[in-house]
Amino acid sequence: MILVIGGAASGKRDYVRGLGYEESQFATGAIDNRPVVDRLQEIVAADKDAAEGLLEVLCAKEVVICDEVGSGVIPAERHEREVREATGRLCNQLAGHAEKVVRLVAGIPVVIKGGA
Amino acid sequence: MRVLFTGGSACGKSSYAERMASALPGPRYYLATMVGSNDEEFLRRIERHHAMRRDRGFDSIERPRSVSGIDLADDSCVLLECLCNLAANEMFDEDNRLDNGAFQRILDDIKVLEEKCAHLLVVTNDVGSGSALGYSDSTCAYVELLGSLNAALAERFDVVYELVCGIPLRVKGAPWEAEPQ
């Protein structure tokens, strides 16, 4: 599994398309039988308590795309803080299992785990 | 050695910093800067941090302000967690007015700490990324204060890491022996 992370609109989907994936292979905000899971942060936000249980099924995907949501001002609203925490912890675990972790910075892919 | 760890919330900073501190010799102190509370979320977070450093030989010191005033052995290793709480605690004076002296006072306090121990590890947070629009003046002042502190410490410290999804990215300094693999 390749984990692709970065800020909103940082070029994550374009990067994954560049790997050869078609639009029809992206499951956006959903987990089904398609090989690419996009917008993982929305899946976590929909049910933060179920986040940990997603690890295994996500590790079996080819690509998982998630926004880096932990930076910036810590939200005043508790639910938002908990969603950020759950997303971050899940991404830590996914990164631990991933063969490769790529972070998009202004559209530029920076490989932070798993070589070039 | 002076080491700074930055990154967003839940990026694995605390866990990585604690692993590094555990690899260092000397008495180990965990310098906690959170103001106490009975709030359930707070207690859960504290319990999580306690669990993480259990059996790792840390003595805990609770110090929400004025971190220079603690007694330490020369050969000790101090893990300060975290600069974000310290900045929030120091930025207002007793009358709840913005205290413009907070920036320099925190830097000076940390300088004193650096001189009192063998290794100082400081955990902070990247609150400056993400949109700063729509926040109150005091929140903007906080973002400014913490960002300036992060930059000033990064300049002075030997090694700086950004943690991303639990992965340490060394953004300043050379690899060193306590770096967990």
Short mmCIF file of C-alpha atoms in Angstrom, two decimals:
data_model
loop_
_atom_site.label_atom_id
_atom_site.label_comp_id
_atom_site.label_asym_id
_atom_site.label_seq_id
_atom_site.Cartn_x
_atom_site.Cartn_y
_atom_site.Cartn_z
CA MET A 1 0.00 0.00 0.00
CA ILE A 2 1.15 3.52 -0.81
CA LEU A 3 0.03 6.24 1.59
CA VAL A 4 -0.32 9.66 -0.05
CA ILE A 5 -0.68 12.63 2.25
CA GLY A 6 -0.52 16.41 2.11
CA GLY A 7 -2.60 19.50 2.65
CA ALA A 8 -5.89 20.18 0.86
CA ALA A 9 -5.40 20.71 -2.88
CA SER A 10 -1.71 19.89 -2.68
CA GLY A 11 -1.76 17.62 -5.74
CA LYS A 12 -2.38 14.21 -4.19
CA ARG A 13 -4.94 12.97 -6.72
CA ASP A 14 -2.85 14.20 -9.65
CA TYR A 15 0.10 12.32 -8.25
CA VAL A 16 -1.92 9.11 -7.97
CA ARG A 17 -3.27 9.55 -11.52
CA GLY A 18 0.35 9.85 -12.58
CA LEU A 19 0.95 6.40 -11.11
CA GLY A 20 -1.47 5.09 -13.74
CA TYR A 21 -4.77 4.97 -11.86
CA GLU A 22 -7.98 5.93 -13.67
CA GLU A 23 -10.67 8.14 -12.18
CA SER A 24 -13.00 5.12 -11.98
CA GLN A 25 -10.56 3.40 -9.62
CA PHE A 26 -10.85 6.12 -6.94
CA ALA A 27 -13.30 5.47 -4.12
CA THR A 28 -13.89 8.97 -2.77
CA GLY A 29 -14.78 9.11 0.91
CA ALA A 30 -15.69 5.44 0.78
CA ILE A 31 -14.18 1.99 1.12
CA ASP A 32 -15.37 -0.52 -1.46
CA ASN A 33 -13.68 -2.85 -3.93
CA ARG A 34 -11.78 -0.11 -5.77
CA PRO A 35 -7.99 -0.02 -5.30
CA VAL A 36 -7.63 3.66 -4.35
CA VAL A 37 -9.22 5.15 -1.24
CA ASP A 38 -9.41 8.93 -1.49
CA ARG A 39 -10.37 11.47 1.20
CA LEU A 40 -9.77 9.13 4.11
CA GLN A 41 -10.26 12.11 6.43
CA GLU A 42 -13.96 12.18 5.45
CA ILE A 43 -14.37 8.52 6.26
CA VAL A 44 -12.83 9.08 9.71
CA ALA A 45 -14.92 12.21 10.30
CA ALA A 46 -18.09 10.26 9.54
CA ASP A 47 -17.36 7.80 12.38
CA LYS A 48 -14.20 8.56 14.33
CA ASP A 49 -14.70 5.66 16.73
CA ALA A 50 -14.53 3.18 13.86
CA ALA A 51 -11.20 4.56 12.58
CA GLU A 52 -8.93 2.02 14.24
CA GLY A 53 -10.95 -0.85 12.84
CA LEU A 54 -10.23 0.34 9.30
CA LEU A 55 -6.52 -0.35 9.47
CA GLU A 56 -6.58 -3.85 8.04
CA VAL A 57 -8.86 -3.15 5.09
CA LEU A 58 -6.91 0.03 4.25
CA CYS A 59 -3.60 -1.80 4.35
CA ALA A 60 -4.97 -4.20 1.73
CA LYS A 61 -5.64 -1.29 -0.69
CA GLU A 62 -3.12 -0.23 -3.34
CA VAL A 63 -3.26 3.49 -2.53
CA VAL A 64 -4.72 5.44 0.40
CA ILE A 65 -5.00 9.24 0.13
CA CYS A 66 -5.54 11.41 3.19
CA ASP A 67 -5.37 15.12 3.98
CA GLU A 68 -2.92 16.08 6.70
CA VAL A 69 -5.41 17.55 9.12
CA GLY A 70 -3.35 17.93 12.29
CA SER A 71 -1.62 21.23 11.57
CA GLY A 72 -3.00 24.68 12.20
CA VAL A 73 -4.84 26.03 15.20
CA ILE A 74 -6.25 23.35 17.47
CA PRO A 75 -10.03 23.48 17.04
CA ALA A 76 -12.11 24.83 19.90
CA GLU A 77 -14.78 22.29 19.19
CA ARG A 78 -14.18 18.94 20.87
CA HIS A 79 -15.56 16.71 18.14
CA GLU A 80 -13.24 18.37 15.61
CA ARG A 81 -10.27 17.81 17.89
CA GLU A 82 -11.16 14.15 18.30
CA VAL A 83 -11.56 13.67 14.56
CA ARG A 84 -8.12 15.22 14.01
CA GLU A 85 -6.63 12.94 16.63
CA ALA A 86 -8.29 9.84 15.17
CA THR A 87 -7.18 10.75 11.63
CA GLY A 88 -3.62 11.41 12.79
CA ARG A 89 -3.34 8.18 14.79
CA LEU A 90 -4.73 6.15 11.91
CA CYS A 91 -2.27 7.77 9.49
CA ASN A 92 0.62 6.99 11.86
CA GLN A 93 -0.40 3.32 11.79
CA LEU A 94 -0.95 3.30 8.05
CA ALA A 95 2.47 4.88 7.51
CA GLY A 96 3.99 2.18 9.70
CA HIS A 97 2.53 -0.54 7.45
CA ALA A 98 2.90 1.25 4.09
CA GLU A 99 5.63 0.21 1.66
CA LYS A 100 5.87 3.83 0.67
CA VAL A 101 4.66 7.16 2.08
CA VAL A 102 4.53 10.18 -0.22
CA ARG A 103 3.84 13.70 0.96
CA LEU A 104 2.72 16.29 -1.55
CA VAL A 105 4.12 19.78 -1.05
CA ALA A 106 2.78 22.34 -3.54
CA GLY A 107 2.28 19.55 -6.06
CA ILE A 108 5.74 18.10 -5.55
CA PRO A 109 5.86 14.52 -4.29
CA VAL A 110 8.30 14.08 -1.41
CA VAL A 111 8.92 10.44 -0.57
CA ILE A 112 9.24 10.24 3.21
CA LYS A 113 9.30 6.45 3.48
CA GLY A 114 10.24 3.70 1.08
CA GLY A 115 12.86 5.29 -1.18
CA ALA A 116 12.48 6.92 -4.58
CA MET B 1 22.18 18.19 22.81
CA ARG B 2 19.13 20.37 22.24
CA VAL B 3 16.39 18.90 20.10
CA LEU B 4 13.07 20.33 18.86
CA PHE B 5 10.16 18.20 17.62
CA THR B 6 7.40 19.83 15.62
CA GLY B 7 4.41 18.67 13.59
CA GLY B 8 0.63 18.75 13.70
CA SER B 9 -1.64 17.10 16.26
CA ALA B 10 -1.38 13.31 16.53
CA CYS B 11 1.63 13.07 14.21
CA GLY B 12 3.68 10.96 16.63
CA LYS B 13 5.89 13.73 18.10
CA SER B 14 5.49 12.76 21.75
CA SER B 15 6.07 9.12 21.14
CA TYR B 16 9.20 9.74 19.06
CA ALA B 17 10.62 12.27 21.53
CA GLU B 18 10.06 9.86 24.41
CA ARG B 19 11.78 7.04 22.56
CA MET B 20 14.73 9.33 21.95
CA ALA B 21 14.87 10.46 25.57
CA SER B 22 14.76 6.82 26.66
CA ALA B 23 17.91 6.14 24.64
CA LEU B 24 19.82 8.87 26.49
CA PRO B 25 21.71 8.36 29.73
CA GLY B 26 21.27 10.28 32.95
CA PRO B 27 18.28 11.00 35.14
CA ARG B 28 15.27 11.61 32.92
CA TYR B 29 12.70 14.29 33.66
CA TYR B 30 9.39 14.75 32.00
CA LEU B 31 8.53 18.43 32.26
CA ALA B 32 4.76 18.72 31.81
CA THR B 33 3.42 22.19 31.05
CA MET B 34 -0.32 21.59 31.04
CA VAL B 35 -2.45 23.36 33.61
CA GLY B 36 -4.31 20.75 35.63
CA SER B 37 -8.00 20.14 35.07
CA ASN B 38 -10.65 17.54 35.83
CA ASP B 39 -11.93 17.59 32.30
CA GLU B 40 -12.36 14.07 30.98
CA GLU B 41 -10.60 14.77 27.66
CA PHE B 42 -7.68 16.28 29.57
CA LEU B 43 -7.46 13.34 31.96
CA ARG B 44 -7.51 10.88 29.06
CA ARG B 45 -4.68 12.73 27.35
CA ILE B 46 -2.65 12.80 30.56
CA GLU B 47 -3.28 9.10 31.11
CA ARG B 48 -2.10 8.39 27.57
CA HIS B 49 1.11 10.31 28.19
CA HIS B 50 1.59 8.61 31.56
CA ALA B 51 1.15 5.21 29.93
CA MET B 52 3.70 6.11 27.26
CA ARG B 53 6.40 6.98 29.74
CA ARG B 54 5.64 4.32 32.31
CA ASP B 55 8.64 2.09 32.94
CA ARG B 56 10.85 4.45 30.98
CA GLY B 57 12.38 5.95 34.08
CA PHE B 58 10.99 9.48 33.81
CA ASP B 59 10.39 11.62 36.86
CA SER B 60 7.49 13.92 36.14
CA ILE B 61 7.60 17.61 36.99
CA GLU B 62 4.44 19.68 36.49
CA ARG B 63 5.38 23.23 35.57
CA PRO B 64 2.80 25.24 33.62
CA ARG B 65 4.89 28.46 33.79
CA SER B 66 8.46 29.62 34.56
CA VAL B 67 10.24 26.44 33.54
CA SER B 68 13.67 27.80 34.49
CA GLY B 69 12.93 27.43 38.19
CA ILE B 70 13.43 23.69 38.52
CA ASP B 71 16.35 21.89 40.11
CA LEU B 72 18.13 19.36 37.93
CA ALA B 73 21.25 17.25 38.01
CA ASP B 74 23.89 18.39 35.46
CA ASP B 75 23.81 15.12 33.57
CA SER B 76 20.02 14.97 33.25
CA CYS B 77 17.84 14.66 30.19
CA VAL B 78 14.72 16.82 30.13
CA LEU B 79 11.74 16.26 27.88
CA LEU B 80 9.60 19.41 27.85
CA GLU B 81 6.07 18.73 26.68
CA CYS B 82 4.91 20.92 25.30
CA LEU B 83 5.87 24.41 24.22
CA CYS B 84 2.30 25.00 22.98
CA ASN B 85 0.87 24.81 26.49
CA LEU B 86 3.73 26.78 27.97
CA ALA B 87 3.17 29.59 25.46
CA ALA B 88 -0.57 29.62 26.13
CA ASN B 89 0.04 29.74 29.90
CA GLU B 90 2.61 32.52 29.68
CA MET B 91 0.97 34.79 27.12
CA PHE B 92 -1.50 36.42 29.48
CA ASP B 93 -0.66 38.23 32.68
CA GLU B 94 -2.58 37.92 35.97
CA ASP B 95 -5.18 40.40 34.76
CA ASN B 96 -5.72 38.29 31.66
CA ARG B 97 -4.11 40.89 29.42
CA LEU B 98 -1.74 39.96 26.61
CA ASP B 99 1.75 39.96 28.00
CA ASN B 100 4.17 41.25 25.36
CA GLY B 101 7.13 40.03 27.36
CA ALA B 102 6.14 36.37 27.02
CA PHE B 103 8.28 35.65 23.95
CA GLN B 104 11.56 36.78 25.47
CA ARG B 105 10.76 35.38 28.91
CA ILE B 106 10.05 31.89 27.54
CA LEU B 107 13.21 31.94 25.42
CA ASP B 108 15.26 33.03 28.44
CA ASP B 109 13.67 30.39 30.67
CA ILE B 110 14.46 27.69 28.14
CA LYS B 111 18.03 29.00 27.86
CA VAL B 112 18.42 28.54 31.61
CA LEU B 113 17.04 25.01 31.29
CA GLU B 114 19.51 24.22 28.50
CA GLU B 115 22.34 25.16 30.79
CA LYS B 116 21.02 23.09 33.66
CA CYS B 117 20.89 19.74 31.87
CA ALA B 118 22.85 17.59 29.42
CA HIS B 119 20.03 17.05 26.94
CA LEU B 120 16.91 19.15 26.40
CA LEU B 121 14.16 17.80 24.15
CA VAL B 122 11.28 20.17 23.42
CA VAL B 123 7.99 19.15 21.82
CA THR B 124 5.98 21.86 20.07
CA ASN B 125 3.12 22.05 17.58
CA ASP B 126 2.78 23.41 14.09
CA VAL B 127 -0.18 25.71 14.72
CA GLY B 128 0.83 28.11 11.96
CA SER B 129 -0.08 25.82 9.05
CA GLY B 130 -3.68 25.76 7.96
CA SER B 131 -5.82 28.81 7.58
CA ALA B 132 -5.39 31.62 10.10
CA LEU B 133 -8.50 33.37 8.81
CA GLY B 134 -11.45 33.93 11.05
CA TYR B 135 -9.69 33.56 14.38
CA SER B 136 -9.90 36.00 17.25
CA ASP B 137 -7.11 38.50 17.94
CA SER B 138 -5.88 36.50 20.89
CA THR B 139 -5.74 33.28 18.85
CA CYS B 140 -3.79 35.12 16.14
CA ALA B 141 -1.44 36.47 18.83
CA TYR B 142 -0.96 32.92 20.09
CA VAL B 143 -0.16 31.58 16.60
CA GLU B 144 2.33 34.43 16.20
CA LEU B 145 3.93 33.77 19.60
CA LEU B 146 4.27 30.01 19.15
CA GLY B 147 5.50 30.34 15.56
CA SER B 148 8.15 32.85 16.65
CA LEU B 149 9.22 30.63 19.53
CA ASN B 150 9.49 27.63 17.23
CA ALA B 151 11.67 29.59 14.82
CA ALA B 152 13.88 31.04 17.57
CA LEU B 153 14.41 27.64 19.21
CA ALA B 154 15.02 25.91 15.87
CA GLU B 155 17.73 28.44 15.13
CA ARG B 156 19.42 27.89 18.48
CA PHE B 157 18.93 24.13 18.85
CA ASP B 158 21.21 21.45 17.40
CA VAL B 159 18.63 19.14 15.83
CA VAL B 160 15.06 19.74 14.63
CA TYR B 161 12.58 17.11 13.50
CA GLU B 162 9.23 17.45 11.83
CA LEU B 163 7.07 14.40 12.43
CA VAL B 164 4.71 13.41 9.62
CA CYS B 165 2.45 10.38 10.07
CA GLY B 166 4.87 9.11 12.69
CA ILE B 167 7.84 9.49 10.32
CA PRO B 168 10.67 11.73 11.59
CA LEU B 169 11.98 14.19 9.02
CA ARG B 170 15.20 15.73 10.25
CA VAL B 171 15.04 19.32 9.04
CA LYS B 172 18.13 20.52 10.89
CA GLY B 173 21.27 18.85 12.23
CA ALA B 174 23.14 15.62 11.65
CA PRO B 175 22.00 12.11 12.60
CA TRP B 176 23.00 11.33 16.15
CA GLU B 177 23.26 8.32 18.40
CA ALA B 178 19.96 8.68 20.23
CA GLU B 179 17.90 8.74 17.03
CA PRO B 180 15.39 5.87 17.29
CA GLN B 181 15.33 3.59 14.23
#
